mmCIF file of C-alpha atoms and ligand atoms in Angstrom:
data_model
loop_
_atom_site.group_PDB
_atom_site.id
_atom_site.type_symbol
_atom_site.label_atom_id
_atom_site.label_comp_id
_atom_site.label_asym_id
_atom_site.label_seq_id
_atom_site.Cartn_x
_atom_site.Cartn_y
_atom_site.Cartn_z
ATOM 1 C CA MET A 1 8.999 -5.001 15.935
ATOM 2 C CA LYS A 2 10.198 -5.886 12.418
ATOM 3 C CA ALA A 3 8.309 -7.100 9.352
ATOM 4 C CA THR A 4 8.694 -7.325 5.600
ATOM 5 C CA ALA A 5 5.930 -7.037 3.016
ATOM 6 C CA GLN A 6 5.655 -7.021 -0.705
ATOM 7 C CA ALA A 7 3.085 -5.232 -2.833
ATOM 8 C CA PRO A 8 2.498 -4.803 -6.553
ATOM 9 C CA ALA A 9 2.067 -1.601 -8.515
ATOM 10 C CA ASN A 10 -1.320 -1.309 -10.233
ATOM 11 C CA ILE A 11 -2.464 0.264 -13.487
ATOM 12 C CA ALA A 12 -5.861 1.903 -13.602
ATOM 13 C CA PHE A 13 -8.336 1.321 -16.477
ATOM 14 C CA ILE A 14 -10.573 4.021 -15.005
ATOM 15 C CA LYS A 15 -8.307 6.547 -13.349
ATOM 16 C CA TYR A 16 -8.327 8.499 -10.069
ATOM 17 C CA TRP A 17 -7.834 12.143 -11.133
ATOM 18 C CA GLY A 18 -8.822 14.870 -8.728
ATOM 19 C CA ARG A 19 -9.871 14.589 -5.100
ATOM 20 C CA ARG A 20 -12.812 15.633 -2.950
ATOM 21 C CA ASP A 21 -10.434 15.867 0.039
ATOM 22 C CA ASN A 22 -6.719 16.426 -0.383
ATOM 23 C CA VAL A 23 -5.663 15.497 3.198
ATOM 24 C CA LEU A 24 -7.676 12.263 3.435
ATOM 25 C CA ARG A 25 -7.051 11.548 -0.256
ATOM 26 C CA LEU A 26 -10.703 10.924 -0.969
ATOM 27 C CA PRO A 27 -11.010 10.613 -4.732
ATOM 28 C CA ALA A 28 -13.439 12.603 -6.941
ATOM 29 C CA ASN A 29 -14.488 9.330 -8.737
ATOM 30 C CA ASN A 30 -14.458 5.561 -8.447
ATOM 31 C CA SER A 31 -11.525 3.901 -10.111
ATOM 32 C CA LEU A 32 -10.693 0.375 -11.437
ATOM 33 C CA SER A 33 -7.271 -1.250 -11.750
ATOM 34 C CA VAL A 34 -5.328 -4.510 -11.969
ATOM 35 C CA ASN A 35 -2.270 -5.392 -9.950
ATOM 36 C CA LEU A 36 0.947 -5.936 -12.013
ATOM 37 C CA SER A 37 3.035 -9.075 -11.381
ATOM 38 C CA SER A 38 6.468 -7.820 -12.309
ATOM 39 C CA LEU A 39 6.273 -4.351 -10.722
ATOM 40 C CA VAL A 40 6.746 -5.077 -7.029
ATOM 41 C CA THR A 41 8.041 -3.195 -3.983
ATOM 42 C CA THR A 42 9.520 -5.082 -1.069
ATOM 43 C CA THR A 43 9.715 -3.112 2.204
ATOM 44 C CA THR A 44 11.160 -3.911 5.611
ATOM 45 C CA VAL A 45 10.116 -1.792 8.605
ATOM 46 C CA GLU A 46 11.789 -2.070 12.015
ATOM 47 C CA PHE A 47 10.616 0.046 14.959
ATOM 48 C CA LEU A 48 13.091 0.949 17.669
ATOM 49 C CA SER A 49 12.006 2.077 21.126
ATOM 50 C CA GLU A 50 14.271 5.187 21.004
ATOM 51 C CA ALA A 51 12.769 8.512 19.876
ATOM 52 C CA GLY A 52 14.187 10.354 16.838
ATOM 53 C CA GLU A 53 14.044 10.702 13.074
ATOM 54 C CA ASP A 54 12.968 7.786 10.961
ATOM 55 C CA GLU A 55 15.657 6.434 8.624
ATOM 56 C CA VAL A 56 14.428 5.680 5.069
ATOM 57 C CA THR A 57 16.376 3.905 2.325
ATOM 58 C CA LEU A 58 14.912 3.594 -1.145
ATOM 59 C CA ASP A 59 16.617 1.313 -3.677
ATOM 60 C CA GLY A 60 19.825 1.390 -1.589
ATOM 61 C CA GLN A 61 20.014 5.170 -1.252
ATOM 62 C CA ALA A 62 18.873 7.596 1.501
ATOM 63 C CA ALA A 63 15.414 8.908 0.571
ATOM 64 C CA SER A 64 15.192 12.519 -0.602
ATOM 65 C CA PRO A 65 14.040 14.965 2.137
ATOM 66 C CA LYS A 66 10.595 15.220 0.418
ATOM 67 C CA ALA A 67 10.068 11.466 0.161
ATOM 68 C CA ALA A 68 11.367 10.907 3.741
ATOM 69 C CA ALA A 69 8.951 13.548 5.103
ATOM 70 C CA ARG A 70 5.963 11.977 3.307
ATOM 71 C CA ILE A 71 6.900 8.497 4.712
ATOM 72 C CA GLN A 72 7.501 9.870 8.192
ATOM 73 C CA ALA A 73 4.069 11.641 8.187
ATOM 74 C CA PHE A 74 2.432 8.385 7.138
ATOM 75 C CA LEU A 75 4.279 6.358 9.851
ATOM 76 C CA ASP A 76 3.074 8.974 12.409
ATOM 77 C CA VAL A 77 -0.500 7.934 11.615
ATOM 78 C CA VAL A 78 0.453 4.215 12.165
ATOM 79 C CA ARG A 79 2.347 5.039 15.363
ATOM 80 C CA GLN A 80 -0.640 6.995 16.707
ATOM 81 C CA ARG A 81 -2.952 4.092 16.095
ATOM 82 C CA ALA A 82 -0.593 1.681 17.846
ATOM 83 C CA GLU A 83 0.159 4.212 20.653
ATOM 84 C CA PHE A 84 3.855 3.808 19.957
ATOM 85 C CA SER A 85 6.392 6.607 19.811
ATOM 86 C CA GLY A 86 9.760 5.116 18.785
ATOM 87 C CA ARG A 87 11.536 5.717 15.482
ATOM 88 C CA ALA A 88 11.424 3.484 12.380
ATOM 89 C CA VAL A 89 14.118 2.151 10.073
ATOM 90 C CA VAL A 90 12.601 1.570 6.601
ATOM 91 C CA SER A 91 14.236 -0.094 3.673
ATOM 92 C CA SER A 92 12.413 -0.403 0.349
ATOM 93 C CA GLU A 93 13.370 -1.990 -3.007
ATOM 94 C CA ASN A 94 11.511 -1.598 -6.317
ATOM 95 C CA SER A 95 11.727 -4.153 -9.105
ATOM 96 C CA PHE A 96 11.326 -1.237 -11.576
ATOM 97 C CA PRO A 97 12.536 2.400 -11.938
ATOM 98 C CA HIS A 98 10.649 4.783 -9.623
ATOM 99 C CA GLY A 99 9.311 8.302 -10.358
ATOM 100 C CA VAL A 100 8.646 7.549 -14.034
ATOM 101 C CA GLY A 101 4.891 7.086 -13.783
ATOM 102 C CA LEU A 102 5.045 3.350 -13.074
ATOM 103 C CA ALA A 103 3.147 3.788 -9.806
ATOM 104 C CA SER A 104 5.973 3.307 -7.314
ATOM 105 C CA SER A 105 3.943 5.272 -4.736
ATOM 106 C CA ALA A 106 1.099 2.653 -4.994
ATOM 107 C CA SER A 107 3.284 -0.366 -4.432
ATOM 108 C CA GLY A 108 5.492 1.541 -2.006
ATOM 109 C CA PHE A 109 2.722 2.701 0.355
ATOM 110 C CA ALA A 110 0.881 -0.565 0.152
ATOM 111 C CA ALA A 111 3.985 -2.536 1.204
ATOM 112 C CA LEU A 112 4.795 0.038 3.850
ATOM 113 C CA THR A 113 1.306 -0.153 5.317
ATOM 114 C CA LEU A 114 1.414 -3.900 5.686
ATOM 115 C CA ALA A 115 4.980 -4.029 6.994
ATOM 116 C CA ALA A 116 4.521 -1.177 9.464
ATOM 117 C CA THR A 117 1.225 -2.401 10.930
ATOM 118 C CA GLN A 118 2.604 -5.955 11.223
ATOM 119 C CA ALA A 119 5.797 -4.734 12.892
ATOM 120 C CA LEU A 120 3.690 -2.894 15.547
ATOM 121 C CA GLY A 121 1.331 -5.837 16.042
ATOM 122 C CA LEU A 122 -1.720 -3.983 14.719
ATOM 123 C CA PRO A 123 -4.182 -6.576 13.448
ATOM 124 C CA LEU A 124 -5.980 -4.951 10.547
ATOM 125 C CA THR A 125 -8.514 -6.370 8.116
ATOM 126 C CA GLU A 126 -7.960 -6.027 4.355
ATOM 127 C CA LYS A 127 -10.506 -3.141 4.350
ATOM 128 C CA GLU A 128 -8.651 -1.332 7.101
ATOM 129 C CA LEU A 129 -5.254 -1.809 5.442
ATOM 130 C CA SER A 130 -6.698 -0.400 2.198
ATOM 131 C CA GLN A 131 -8.098 2.663 4.006
ATOM 132 C CA LEU A 132 -4.778 3.227 5.774
ATOM 133 C CA ALA A 133 -2.665 2.790 2.586
ATOM 134 C CA ARG A 134 -4.916 5.429 0.930
ATOM 135 C CA LEU A 135 -3.661 8.056 3.367
ATOM 136 C CA GLY A 136 -0.096 7.447 2.093
ATOM 137 C CA SER A 137 -1.003 7.485 -1.618
ATOM 138 C CA GLY A 138 -4.496 7.212 -3.009
ATOM 139 C CA SER A 139 -3.754 4.536 -5.580
ATOM 140 C CA ALA A 140 -1.913 2.462 -2.901
ATOM 141 C CA CYS A 141 -5.265 1.391 -1.511
ATOM 142 C CA ARG A 142 -5.825 -0.576 -4.773
ATOM 143 C CA SER A 143 -2.555 -2.538 -4.287
ATOM 144 C CA ILE A 144 -3.831 -4.182 -1.052
ATOM 145 C CA PRO A 145 -6.565 -6.530 -2.518
ATOM 146 C CA ASP A 146 -5.988 -9.239 -5.123
ATOM 147 C CA GLY A 147 -6.267 -9.036 -8.958
ATOM 148 C CA PHE A 148 -8.847 -6.723 -10.489
ATOM 149 C CA VAL A 149 -9.714 -4.056 -7.997
ATOM 150 C CA GLU A 150 -12.311 -1.324 -7.460
ATOM 151 C CA TRP A 151 -11.783 1.710 -5.235
ATOM 152 C CA GLN A 152 -14.942 3.615 -4.314
ATOM 153 C CA THR A 153 -15.132 7.283 -3.605
ATOM 154 C CA ALA A 154 -16.954 8.245 -0.406
ATOM 155 C CA ALA A 155 -17.520 11.246 1.812
ATOM 156 C CA SER A 156 -15.672 9.783 4.841
ATOM 157 C CA ASN A 157 -12.327 8.213 5.667
ATOM 158 C CA GLU A 158 -13.995 4.975 6.796
ATOM 159 C CA GLU A 159 -15.971 4.390 3.598
ATOM 160 C CA SER A 160 -13.273 4.895 0.957
ATOM 161 C CA TYR A 161 -11.248 1.703 0.308
ATOM 162 C CA ALA A 162 -10.616 -0.844 -2.382
ATOM 163 C CA ILE A 163 -12.024 -4.317 -2.863
ATOM 164 C CA SER A 164 -11.160 -7.184 -5.174
ATOM 165 C CA LEU A 165 -13.700 -7.704 -8.018
ATOM 166 C CA TYR A 166 -11.958 -10.721 -9.569
ATOM 167 C CA PRO A 167 -8.882 -12.798 -8.627
ATOM 168 C CA PRO A 168 -5.692 -12.542 -10.730
ATOM 169 C CA ASP A 169 -6.449 -15.793 -12.652
ATOM 170 C CA TYR A 170 -9.884 -14.543 -13.728
ATOM 171 C CA TRP A 171 -8.646 -13.333 -17.106
ATOM 172 C CA GLU A 172 -5.356 -14.009 -18.977
ATOM 173 C CA ILE A 173 -4.551 -10.540 -20.178
ATOM 174 C CA VAL A 174 -1.050 -9.130 -20.474
ATOM 175 C CA ASP A 175 0.315 -5.630 -19.974
ATOM 176 C CA VAL A 176 3.394 -4.921 -22.071
ATOM 177 C CA ILE A 177 4.894 -1.720 -20.684
ATOM 178 C CA ALA A 178 6.972 0.375 -23.067
ATOM 179 C CA ILE A 179 9.556 2.467 -21.215
ATOM 180 C CA VAL A 180 10.379 5.572 -23.238
ATOM 181 C CA ASP A 181 11.814 7.767 -20.518
ATOM 182 C CA GLN A 182 13.547 6.768 -17.257
ATOM 183 C CA THR A 183 13.761 10.216 -15.694
ATOM 184 C CA GLU A 184 11.582 11.709 -12.923
ATOM 185 C CA LYS A 185 8.214 12.932 -14.185
ATOM 186 C CA SER A 186 7.637 16.622 -14.732
ATOM 187 C CA LEU A 187 4.647 17.009 -12.412
ATOM 188 C CA SER A 188 3.890 14.601 -9.524
ATOM 189 C CA SER A 189 0.458 12.919 -9.509
ATOM 190 C CA SER A 190 -0.270 14.750 -6.234
ATOM 191 C CA GLU A 191 0.120 18.038 -8.103
ATOM 192 C CA GLY A 192 -1.893 16.605 -10.996
ATOM 193 C CA HIS A 193 -4.833 15.945 -8.708
ATOM 194 C CA GLU A 194 -4.855 19.611 -7.724
ATOM 195 C CA ALA A 195 -4.509 20.892 -11.275
ATOM 196 C CA ALA A 196 -7.033 18.576 -13.002
ATOM 197 C CA PRO A 197 -10.228 20.250 -11.664
ATOM 198 C CA HIS A 198 -9.081 23.501 -13.325
ATOM 199 C CA SER A 199 -9.641 21.983 -16.785
ATOM 200 C CA PRO A 200 -12.842 23.343 -18.410
ATOM 201 C CA PHE A 201 -13.676 19.691 -19.327
ATOM 202 C CA TYR A 202 -13.316 18.302 -15.834
ATOM 203 C CA GLN A 203 -17.049 18.527 -14.838
ATOM 204 C CA ALA A 204 -18.027 16.793 -18.047
ATOM 205 C CA ARG A 205 -15.632 14.006 -17.233
ATOM 206 C CA LEU A 206 -17.104 13.462 -13.796
ATOM 207 C CA GLU A 207 -20.757 13.956 -14.642
ATOM 208 C CA LYS A 208 -21.110 12.393 -18.062
ATOM 209 C CA PHE A 209 -18.091 10.609 -19.366
ATOM 210 C CA LEU A 210 -17.077 8.532 -16.386
ATOM 211 C CA PRO A 211 -20.515 7.206 -15.315
ATOM 212 C CA GLU A 212 -21.099 5.943 -18.919
ATOM 213 C CA GLN A 213 -17.574 4.465 -19.227
ATOM 214 C CA TYR A 214 -17.677 2.859 -15.825
ATOM 215 C CA ALA A 215 -20.864 0.938 -16.629
ATOM 216 C CA LYS A 216 -19.381 -0.196 -19.941
ATOM 217 C CA ILE A 217 -16.092 -1.414 -18.485
ATOM 218 C CA LEU A 218 -17.754 -3.302 -15.626
ATOM 219 C CA ARG A 219 -19.877 -5.180 -18.225
ATOM 220 C CA ALA A 220 -16.770 -5.838 -20.387
ATOM 221 C CA LEU A 221 -14.951 -7.274 -17.373
ATOM 222 C CA ASP A 222 -17.945 -9.394 -16.435
ATOM 223 C CA GLU A 223 -18.137 -10.824 -19.912
ATOM 224 C CA ARG A 224 -14.368 -10.928 -20.479
ATOM 225 C CA ASP A 225 -15.014 -8.978 -23.640
ATOM 226 C CA PHE A 226 -11.510 -7.789 -24.599
ATOM 227 C CA SER A 227 -12.539 -5.470 -27.444
ATOM 228 C CA ALA A 228 -15.058 -3.589 -25.297
ATOM 229 C CA PHE A 229 -12.654 -3.536 -22.321
ATOM 230 C CA GLY A 230 -9.749 -2.235 -24.424
ATOM 231 C CA THR A 231 -11.909 0.402 -26.154
ATOM 232 C CA VAL A 232 -13.087 1.922 -22.870
ATOM 233 C CA MET A 233 -9.604 1.799 -21.345
ATOM 234 C CA GLU A 234 -8.133 3.653 -24.321
ATOM 235 C CA GLU A 235 -10.879 6.285 -24.398
ATOM 236 C CA GLU A 236 -10.338 6.865 -20.652
ATOM 237 C CA ALA A 237 -6.581 7.328 -21.133
ATOM 238 C CA ILE A 238 -7.187 9.981 -23.784
ATOM 239 C CA ASN A 239 -9.795 11.731 -21.596
ATOM 240 C CA PHE A 240 -7.435 11.692 -18.584
ATOM 241 C CA HIS A 241 -4.596 13.269 -20.634
ATOM 242 C CA ALA A 242 -6.956 15.788 -22.283
ATOM 243 C CA ILE A 243 -7.884 16.984 -18.814
ATOM 244 C CA ILE A 244 -4.345 17.565 -17.689
ATOM 245 C CA MET A 245 -3.275 19.113 -21.019
ATOM 246 C CA THR A 246 -6.095 21.652 -20.634
ATOM 247 C CA ALA A 247 -5.640 22.187 -16.842
ATOM 248 C CA GLN A 248 -3.758 24.967 -15.073
ATOM 249 C CA PRO A 249 -0.832 24.406 -15.210
ATOM 250 C CA SER A 250 -1.145 22.553 -18.517
ATOM 251 C CA VAL A 251 0.983 19.378 -18.548
ATOM 252 C CA LEU A 252 2.146 17.343 -21.535
ATOM 253 C CA TYR A 253 3.159 14.014 -20.115
ATOM 254 C CA TRP A 254 3.769 12.426 -23.516
ATOM 255 C CA ASN A 255 6.975 12.611 -25.518
ATOM 256 C CA GLY A 256 7.566 11.745 -29.176
ATOM 257 C CA ALA A 257 8.016 8.049 -28.518
ATOM 258 C CA THR A 258 4.725 7.959 -26.603
ATOM 259 C CA MET A 259 2.991 9.365 -29.639
ATOM 260 C CA ASN A 260 4.794 6.836 -31.994
ATOM 261 C CA ILE A 261 3.400 4.030 -29.868
ATOM 262 C CA LEU A 262 -0.214 5.386 -29.816
ATOM 263 C CA HIS A 263 -0.257 5.571 -33.624
ATOM 264 C CA GLN A 264 1.329 2.106 -33.947
ATOM 265 C CA VAL A 265 -1.177 0.471 -31.588
ATOM 266 C CA ARG A 266 -4.035 1.714 -33.717
ATOM 267 C CA ALA A 267 -2.276 0.620 -36.958
ATOM 268 C CA TRP A 268 -1.643 -2.882 -35.472
ATOM 269 C CA ARG A 269 -5.344 -3.101 -34.610
ATOM 270 C CA ARG A 270 -6.365 -2.281 -38.134
ATOM 271 C CA ALA A 271 -3.988 -5.049 -39.294
ATOM 272 C CA GLY A 272 -5.559 -7.535 -36.877
ATOM 273 C CA LEU A 273 -3.345 -7.470 -33.793
ATOM 274 C CA GLU A 274 -5.735 -6.583 -30.990
ATOM 275 C CA ALA A 275 -3.949 -4.319 -28.491
ATOM 276 C CA TYR A 276 -5.024 -1.191 -26.542
ATOM 277 C CA PHE A 277 -3.114 1.366 -24.552
ATOM 278 C CA THR A 278 -3.361 3.264 -21.358
ATOM 279 C CA ILE A 279 -0.947 5.853 -19.905
ATOM 280 C CA ASP A 280 -0.617 7.188 -16.342
ATOM 281 C CA ALA A 281 0.935 10.519 -15.290
ATOM 282 C CA GLY A 282 4.108 10.000 -17.319
ATOM 283 C CA PRO A 283 5.287 9.222 -20.903
ATOM 284 C CA ASN A 284 5.501 5.375 -20.595
ATOM 285 C CA VAL A 285 2.788 3.347 -22.300
ATOM 286 C CA HIS A 286 0.960 0.275 -21.060
ATOM 287 C CA VAL A 287 -0.230 -1.828 -23.951
ATOM 288 C CA PHE A 288 -2.710 -4.657 -23.164
ATOM 289 C CA CYS A 289 -3.332 -7.770 -25.248
ATOM 290 C CA GLU A 290 -4.680 -11.252 -24.700
ATOM 291 C CA LYS A 291 -2.053 -13.847 -23.723
ATOM 292 C CA LYS A 292 -2.058 -15.496 -27.177
ATOM 293 C CA ASN A 293 -0.896 -12.203 -28.745
ATOM 294 C CA GLN A 294 1.890 -11.454 -26.308
ATOM 295 C CA PRO A 295 4.881 -12.611 -28.431
ATOM 296 C CA GLU A 296 3.738 -10.689 -31.460
ATOM 297 C CA LEU A 297 3.007 -7.515 -29.428
ATOM 298 C CA VAL A 298 6.429 -7.629 -27.735
ATOM 299 C CA ARG A 299 8.092 -8.094 -31.143
ATOM 300 C CA GLN A 300 6.246 -5.132 -32.639
ATOM 301 C CA LEU A 301 6.665 -2.846 -29.645
ATOM 302 C CA SER A 302 10.401 -3.403 -29.323
ATOM 303 C CA ALA A 303 10.845 -2.072 -32.889
ATOM 304 C CA VAL A 304 9.036 1.258 -32.264
ATOM 305 C CA PRO A 305 11.528 4.211 -32.378
ATOM 306 C CA GLY A 306 12.149 5.565 -28.891
ATOM 307 C CA VAL A 307 11.256 2.454 -26.924
ATOM 308 C CA GLU A 308 14.084 1.945 -24.440
ATOM 309 C CA ASP A 309 12.849 -1.091 -22.616
ATOM 310 C CA LEU A 310 9.827 -3.417 -22.247
ATOM 311 C CA MET A 311 8.360 -4.927 -19.103
ATOM 312 C CA VAL A 312 5.688 -7.657 -19.183
ATOM 313 C CA ALA A 313 3.179 -7.963 -16.408
ATOM 314 C CA THR A 314 0.145 -10.141 -15.711
ATOM 315 C CA PRO A 315 -2.692 -9.781 -13.165
ATOM 316 C CA ALA A 316 -1.287 -10.300 -9.669
ATOM 317 C CA PRO A 317 -2.224 -10.822 -6.056
ATOM 318 C CA GLY A 318 -2.236 -7.832 -3.682
ATOM 319 C CA ALA A 319 0.047 -7.062 -0.670
ATOM 320 C CA ARG A 320 1.619 -10.000 1.201
ATOM 321 C CA LEU A 321 3.760 -10.481 4.216
ATOM 322 C CA ILE A 322 7.164 -12.100 3.608
ATOM 323 C CA THR A 323 8.321 -14.515 6.280
ATOM 324 C CA GLU A 324 12.073 -15.134 6.476
HETATM 325 C C1 DP6 B 401 -2.557 8.929 -12.722
HETATM 326 O O1 DP6 B 401 -2.136 7.701 -6.078
HETATM 327 O O2 DP6 B 401 -0.068 8.687 -7.125
HETATM 328 O O3 DP6 B 401 -1.811 7.025 -11.538
HETATM 329 O O4 DP6 B 401 -2.861 10.128 -3.792
HETATM 330 O O5 DP6 B 401 -1.362 12.005 -4.493
HETATM 331 O O6 DP6 B 401 -0.431 9.745 -4.049
HETATM 332 P P1 DP6 B 401 -1.607 10.536 -4.519
HETATM 333 O O7 DP6 B 401 -1.771 10.193 -6.054
HETATM 334 P P2 DP6 B 401 -1.511 8.837 -6.835
HETATM 335 O O8 DP6 B 401 -2.335 9.159 -8.140
HETATM 336 C C2 DP6 B 401 -2.384 8.223 -9.188
HETATM 337 C C3 DP6 B 401 -2.954 8.848 -10.363
HETATM 338 C C4 DP6 B 401 -2.887 7.974 -11.584
HETATM 339 C C5 DP6 B 401 -4.200 7.382 -11.908
HETATM 340 C C6 DP6 B 401 -4.574 6.117 -11.087
HETATM 341 O O9 DP6 B 401 -3.672 5.335 -10.735
HETATM 342 O O10 DP6 B 401 -5.756 5.928 -10.813
#
């Protein structure tokens, strides 16, 4: 009745932004991501036969009422599938600050899915785990499979899940994450998904921009063409933020340090250091380079005004059980 699992966060090159179904978390578009080695959540779930409220501890502190309610609602789905009615004790540790746009909901719900189903003896396939994790947090479905991952949109709960396109060792690229703000983000990604379709540019994103970019980035991945890959990733990050800046409500996730980094990355490229950025729903910046350029990129990024900390991540496996 007890299990521990570990799952990585992931960063999307083509992002999930807007949903066709808010309850089932069916995304409006396909997305592509890679799992991140140093951003990991480790979660232990124990089910007790007694009824009552679940007990949830996140990074050593009792979860906020909002986070606890979201986790309890997700565990209700797992309990229903296993025909079990007891309460759960959940303890979860992140290797990185949560709520700052570093995808703690992705690694968190992926680890929770694997630990909870294992604790209740539910034997699920990778596809079923990914579908289930999606109900907790959409991007969590991409933290179940290994390495470079694709999540397909679909009209039904059964058909929307993530698969591995390439294993972690397929390509030696590095994500240097510049932390410029450690506080909670101003608008949660769940709220962002609801706001995004109100941008006047949203339909153009779905109908024209994304289909073209998707085809280009799949080709770049297939050919391990870093320049083509980085160009599409960066264009997508700008498009994603343009959508939320022009949505209702309008959100500016970037701060001054974010902007400093974006200008610097482009200046470094002009000077011969090949690096490209992407940014999720927060101010922190993920800057990608090839492995050979990692020391120089770290050196340069750490000198940018406003950068508080750096984290380095490489492509990683998906969710795993931890045996004691
Ligand atoms: C900006 O998966 O956090 O990181 O389904 O509401 O939990 P919910 O949203 P979430 O959204 C992630 C959005 C993003 C882009 C991405 O990871 O694809």
